[in-house]
mmCIF file of C-alpha atoms in Angstrom:
data_model
loop_
_atom_site.group_PDB
_atom_site.id
_atom_site.type_symbol
_atom_site.label_atom_id
_atom_site.label_comp_id
_atom_site.label_asym_id
_atom_site.label_seq_id
_atom_site.Cartn_x
_atom_site.Cartn_y
_atom_site.Cartn_z
ATOM 1 C CA ASP A 24 0.000 0.000 0.000
ATOM 2 C CA ALA A 25 0.984 3.674 -0.266
ATOM 3 C CA ALA A 26 2.019 4.053 3.400
ATOM 4 C CA THR A 27 4.338 1.046 3.171
ATOM 5 C CA ARG A 28 5.949 2.326 -0.029
ATOM 6 C CA LEU A 29 6.421 5.757 1.569
ATOM 7 C CA GLY A 30 8.056 4.187 4.639
ATOM 8 C CA LEU A 31 10.395 2.112 2.479
ATOM 9 C CA ALA A 32 11.368 5.210 0.491
ATOM 10 C CA VAL A 33 12.196 7.114 3.694
ATOM 11 C CA HIS A 34 14.285 4.170 4.912
ATOM 12 C CA ARG A 35 16.191 4.141 1.626
ATOM 13 C CA LEU A 36 16.877 7.884 1.830
ATOM 14 C CA LEU A 37 18.168 7.507 5.400
ATOM 15 C CA GLN A 38 20.355 4.575 4.308
ATOM 16 C CA TRP A 39 22.021 6.868 1.783
ATOM 17 C CA LEU A 40 22.758 9.471 4.444
ATOM 18 C CA PRO A 41 26.497 9.329 5.199
ATOM 19 C CA THR A 42 28.164 9.642 8.586
ATOM 20 C CA PRO A 43 29.209 12.373 8.974
ATOM 21 C CA ASP A 44 26.311 13.972 7.148
ATOM 22 C CA ALA A 45 27.731 17.516 7.105
ATOM 23 C CA GLY A 46 27.069 19.156 3.778
ATOM 24 C CA PHE A 47 25.088 16.214 2.391
ATOM 25 C CA ASP A 48 21.689 16.728 0.851
ATOM 26 C CA TRP A 49 19.599 14.414 -1.220
ATOM 27 C CA THR A 50 19.605 15.331 -4.901
ATOM 28 C CA ASP A 51 17.054 14.928 -7.661
ATOM 29 C CA VAL A 52 18.846 11.687 -8.527
ATOM 30 C CA HIS A 53 18.063 10.327 -5.035
ATOM 31 C CA ALA A 54 14.460 11.530 -5.246
ATOM 32 C CA GLN A 55 13.941 10.007 -8.669
ATOM 33 C CA ALA A 56 15.543 6.730 -7.601
ATOM 34 C CA VAL A 57 13.190 6.258 -4.614
ATOM 35 C CA ALA A 58 10.209 7.337 -6.689
ATOM 36 C CA ARG A 59 11.069 4.734 -9.302
ATOM 37 C CA GLU A 60 11.946 1.965 -6.821
ATOM 38 C CA PHE A 61 8.827 2.409 -4.689
ATOM 39 C CA SER A 62 6.352 3.660 -7.333
ATOM 40 C CA LEU A 63 5.860 7.090 -5.766
ATOM 41 C CA ASP A 64 4.113 9.959 -7.479
ATOM 42 C CA ALA A 65 5.507 13.503 -7.192
ATOM 43 C CA ALA A 66 3.570 14.266 -3.991
ATOM 44 C CA ALA A 67 4.686 11.058 -2.257
ATOM 45 C CA ARG A 68 8.268 11.646 -3.393
ATOM 46 C CA ALA A 69 8.200 15.118 -1.837
ATOM 47 C CA GLN A 70 6.649 13.684 1.332
ATOM 48 C CA ALA A 71 9.388 11.032 1.580
ATOM 49 C CA LEU A 72 12.099 13.699 1.283
ATOM 50 C CA ALA A 73 10.383 15.877 3.892
ATOM 51 C CA LEU A 74 9.989 12.974 6.346
ATOM 52 C CA ALA A 75 13.603 11.875 5.929
ATOM 53 C CA GLY A 76 14.712 15.490 6.398
ATOM 54 C CA ARG A 77 12.743 15.842 9.648
ATOM 55 C CA MET A 78 14.066 12.545 10.964
ATOM 56 C CA ARG A 79 17.636 13.585 10.142
ATOM 57 C CA ALA A 80 17.339 17.052 11.677
ATOM 58 C CA GLY A 81 15.426 16.224 14.848
ATOM 59 C CA GLU A 82 16.487 15.100 18.302
ATOM 60 C CA ALA A 83 18.104 12.001 16.799
ATOM 61 C CA ALA A 84 20.422 13.977 14.476
ATOM 62 C CA TRP A 85 23.398 12.922 16.591
ATOM 63 C CA VAL A 86 23.226 9.371 15.148
ATOM 64 C CA TRP A 87 24.655 10.751 11.878
ATOM 65 C CA SER A 88 27.307 12.927 13.537
ATOM 66 C CA ALA A 89 30.972 11.882 13.452
ATOM 67 C CA GLU A 90 31.502 13.936 16.606
ATOM 68 C CA ALA A 91 28.907 11.881 18.491
ATOM 69 C CA VAL A 92 29.325 8.460 16.860
ATOM 70 C CA ASP A 93 32.525 6.482 16.373
ATOM 71 C CA GLN A 94 30.978 3.500 14.552
ATOM 72 C CA ALA A 95 27.836 3.325 12.437
ATOM 73 C CA ASP A 96 26.189 1.074 9.920
ATOM 74 C CA ASN A 97 22.803 0.724 8.251
ATOM 75 C CA GLU A 98 20.733 -2.378 7.552
ATOM 76 C CA VAL A 99 22.740 -4.417 10.046
ATOM 77 C CA GLU A 100 22.089 -8.148 9.935
ATOM 78 C CA LEU A 101 22.130 -9.925 13.287
ATOM 79 C CA HIS A 102 20.972 -13.326 14.466
ATOM 80 C CA HIS A 103 19.227 -13.993 17.740
ATOM 81 C CA ALA A 104 17.433 -17.077 19.066
ATOM 82 C CA GLY A 105 17.832 -18.700 15.654
ATOM 83 C CA GLN A 106 16.177 -15.785 13.858
ATOM 84 C CA PRO A 107 17.829 -13.473 11.325
ATOM 85 C CA LEU A 108 17.155 -9.803 12.082
ATOM 86 C CA ARG A 109 17.825 -6.637 10.092
ATOM 87 C CA CYS A 110 18.260 -3.450 12.119
ATOM 88 C CA ASP A 111 17.792 -0.061 10.438
ATOM 89 C CA ARG A 112 20.853 1.532 12.056
ATOM 90 C CA VAL A 113 23.413 0.598 14.701
ATOM 91 C CA VAL A 114 25.781 3.182 16.154
ATOM 92 C CA ARG A 115 28.231 3.419 19.004
ATOM 93 C CA ALA A 116 28.156 6.691 20.933
ATOM 94 C CA ARG A 117 31.610 8.221 21.178
ATOM 95 C CA ALA A 118 30.952 9.760 24.614
ATOM 96 C CA ASP A 119 30.251 6.566 26.530
ATOM 97 C CA GLY A 120 30.773 3.632 24.175
ATOM 98 C CA ALA A 121 27.114 2.598 24.364
ATOM 99 C CA TRP A 122 25.749 0.779 21.340
ATOM 100 C CA TRP A 123 22.403 1.964 20.017
ATOM 101 C CA VAL A 124 20.084 -0.054 17.811
ATOM 102 C CA LEU A 125 17.747 2.327 16.005
ATOM 103 C CA ASP A 126 14.462 1.625 14.252
ATOM 104 C CA PHE A 127 13.111 4.234 11.830
ATOM 105 C CA LYS A 128 9.342 4.739 11.960
ATOM 106 C CA THR A 129 7.465 7.101 9.655
ATOM 107 C CA ARG A 130 4.613 7.594 12.084
ATOM 108 C CA GLU A 131 4.266 9.202 15.476
ATOM 109 C CA HIS A 132 4.091 7.186 18.685
ATOM 110 C CA PRO A 133 5.582 3.896 17.465
ATOM 111 C CA GLY A 134 6.024 2.919 21.122
ATOM 112 C CA ARG A 135 2.270 2.456 21.476
ATOM 113 C CA ASP A 136 2.425 -0.627 19.286
ATOM 114 C CA PRO A 137 3.264 -3.763 21.327
ATOM 115 C CA ALA A 138 4.523 -5.599 18.234
ATOM 116 C CA LEU A 139 6.957 -2.789 17.406
ATOM 117 C CA ARG A 140 8.197 -2.682 21.011
ATOM 118 C CA ALA A 141 8.749 -6.446 20.964
ATOM 119 C CA GLN A 142 10.600 -6.217 17.638
ATOM 120 C CA LEU A 143 12.891 -3.470 18.936
ATOM 121 C CA ALA A 144 13.531 -5.479 22.117
ATOM 122 C CA ARG A 145 14.610 -8.444 19.936
ATOM 123 C CA TYR A 146 17.036 -6.173 18.062
ATOM 124 C CA ARG A 147 18.453 -4.954 21.369
ATOM 125 C CA ASP A 148 18.797 -8.526 22.681
ATOM 126 C CA ALA A 149 20.584 -9.570 19.483
ATOM 127 C CA LEU A 150 23.052 -6.701 19.767
ATOM 128 C CA ARG A 151 23.617 -7.483 23.459
ATOM 129 C CA SER A 152 24.451 -11.061 22.486
ATOM 130 C CA ALA A 153 26.918 -9.763 19.907
ATOM 131 C CA GLN A 154 28.419 -7.297 22.415
ATOM 132 C CA PRO A 155 28.466 -9.113 25.777
ATOM 133 C CA GLY A 156 29.089 -6.736 28.657
ATOM 134 C CA ALA A 157 28.760 -3.587 26.552
ATOM 135 C CA PRO A 158 25.939 -1.150 27.212
ATOM 136 C CA VAL A 159 23.250 -1.525 24.548
ATOM 137 C CA ARG A 160 20.285 0.789 24.168
ATOM 138 C CA ALA A 161 17.412 0.766 21.690
ATOM 139 C CA ALA A 162 15.216 3.519 20.339
ATOM 140 C CA PHE A 163 12.733 4.404 17.663
ATOM 141 C CA ILE A 164 13.341 7.461 15.515
ATOM 142 C CA ASP A 165 9.862 8.728 14.686
ATOM 143 C CA ASN A 166 8.611 10.907 11.836
ATOM 144 C CA GLN A 167 9.558 14.073 13.726
ATOM 145 C CA GLY A 168 13.114 12.917 14.366
ATOM 146 C CA ARG A 169 12.422 12.192 18.027
ATOM 147 C CA LEU A 170 14.518 9.553 19.747
ATOM 148 C CA ILE A 171 12.109 7.378 21.733
ATOM 149 C CA GLU A 172 14.125 4.976 23.851
ATOM 150 C CA LEU A 173 12.809 1.547 24.753
ATOM 151 C CA PRO A 174 13.437 1.087 28.473
ATOM 152 C CA ASP A 175 14.360 -2.426 29.588
ATOM 153 C CA ALA A 176 11.436 -2.549 32.016
ATOM 154 C CA LEU A 177 8.896 -1.746 29.310
ATOM 155 C CA ALA A 178 10.228 -3.961 26.526
ATOM 156 C CA ALA A 179 7.840 -6.766 27.387
ATOM 157 C CA ASN A 180 4.988 -4.492 28.475
ATOM 158 C CA HIS A 181 2.239 -4.799 25.894
ATOM 159 C CA ARG A 182 0.090 -2.042 27.361
ATOM 160 C CA GLY A 183 0.498 1.717 27.330
ATOM 161 C CA ASP A 184 2.990 3.967 25.632
ATOM 162 C CA LEU A 185 6.685 4.359 26.104
ATOM 163 C CA PRO A 186 7.691 7.397 28.079
ATOM 164 C CA HIS A 187 8.238 10.178 25.593
ATOM 165 C CA ARG A 188 10.677 12.973 26.075
ATOM 166 C CA GLU A 189 8.587 16.020 25.243
ATOM 167 C CA THR A 190 11.610 18.271 25.593
ATOM 168 C CA ALA A 191 13.899 17.477 22.728
ATOM 169 C CA ARG A 192 17.604 17.522 23.425
ATOM 170 C CA PRO A 193 19.684 19.704 21.087
ATOM 171 C CA ALA A 194 20.341 18.149 17.708
ATOM 172 C CA GLY A 195 23.752 16.595 17.385
ATOM 173 C CA ARG A 196 23.976 15.414 21.004
ATOM 174 C CA PRO A 197 23.536 11.863 22.223
ATOM 175 C CA PRO A 198 21.559 11.144 25.357
ATOM 176 C CA LYS A 199 23.278 11.511 28.733
ATOM 177 C CA PRO A 200 26.364 9.284 28.847
ATOM 178 C CA ARG A 201 26.561 6.063 30.825
ATOM 179 C CA PRO A 202 29.830 4.386 31.947
ATOM 180 C CA MET A 203 32.128 3.687 29.026
ATOM 181 C CA ALA A 204 32.549 0.176 27.653
ATOM 182 C CA ARG A 205 34.495 -0.552 24.508
ATOM 183 C CA GLY A 206 33.815 -3.525 22.251
ATOM 184 C CA ARG A 207 34.285 -4.947 18.807
ATOM 185 C CA ARG A 208 31.966 -4.219 15.915
ATOM 186 C CA PRO A 209 29.009 -6.506 16.396
ATOM 187 C CA TRP A 210 28.498 -7.235 12.744
ATOM 188 C CA GLY A 211 31.588 -8.179 11.184
#
């Protein structure tokens, strides 16, 4: 359906976003490529670019910053409990060495969906298995570029919404550091 194609187009645009992203902007070539790949009309193409731009520029902008991130990769394949998983983005915060598994969502309030919370918890568990002893955090990046962290205590909770930080932290800054732990790249 149209919403799925739009979401896939936004994911593709964010995959093309380099780290560091300074000076990068999507071109007409990028826009035409996602329109062709996902059968988007001109309005949907413009919407995909706008959504990707908001997600990139919001509270979660730090995940594309070389000053904030020392390792990053997109479409990371992990295995957990015998299941192959593909994570949208995995980064390691430079400030504290914490690994972050990030799930892009083109709608608001993805944390209200129990299935999405469970999926993100599986990604986090897979990365923890790949990085034993290292701090691993998980968050959605919603259509406004908000970073909505999945707390450990709520990962299995299938009722209610995740706590949402209404006050956005300045773009380009990771969340408050935790104790540093260094580790190998989990994927490779």
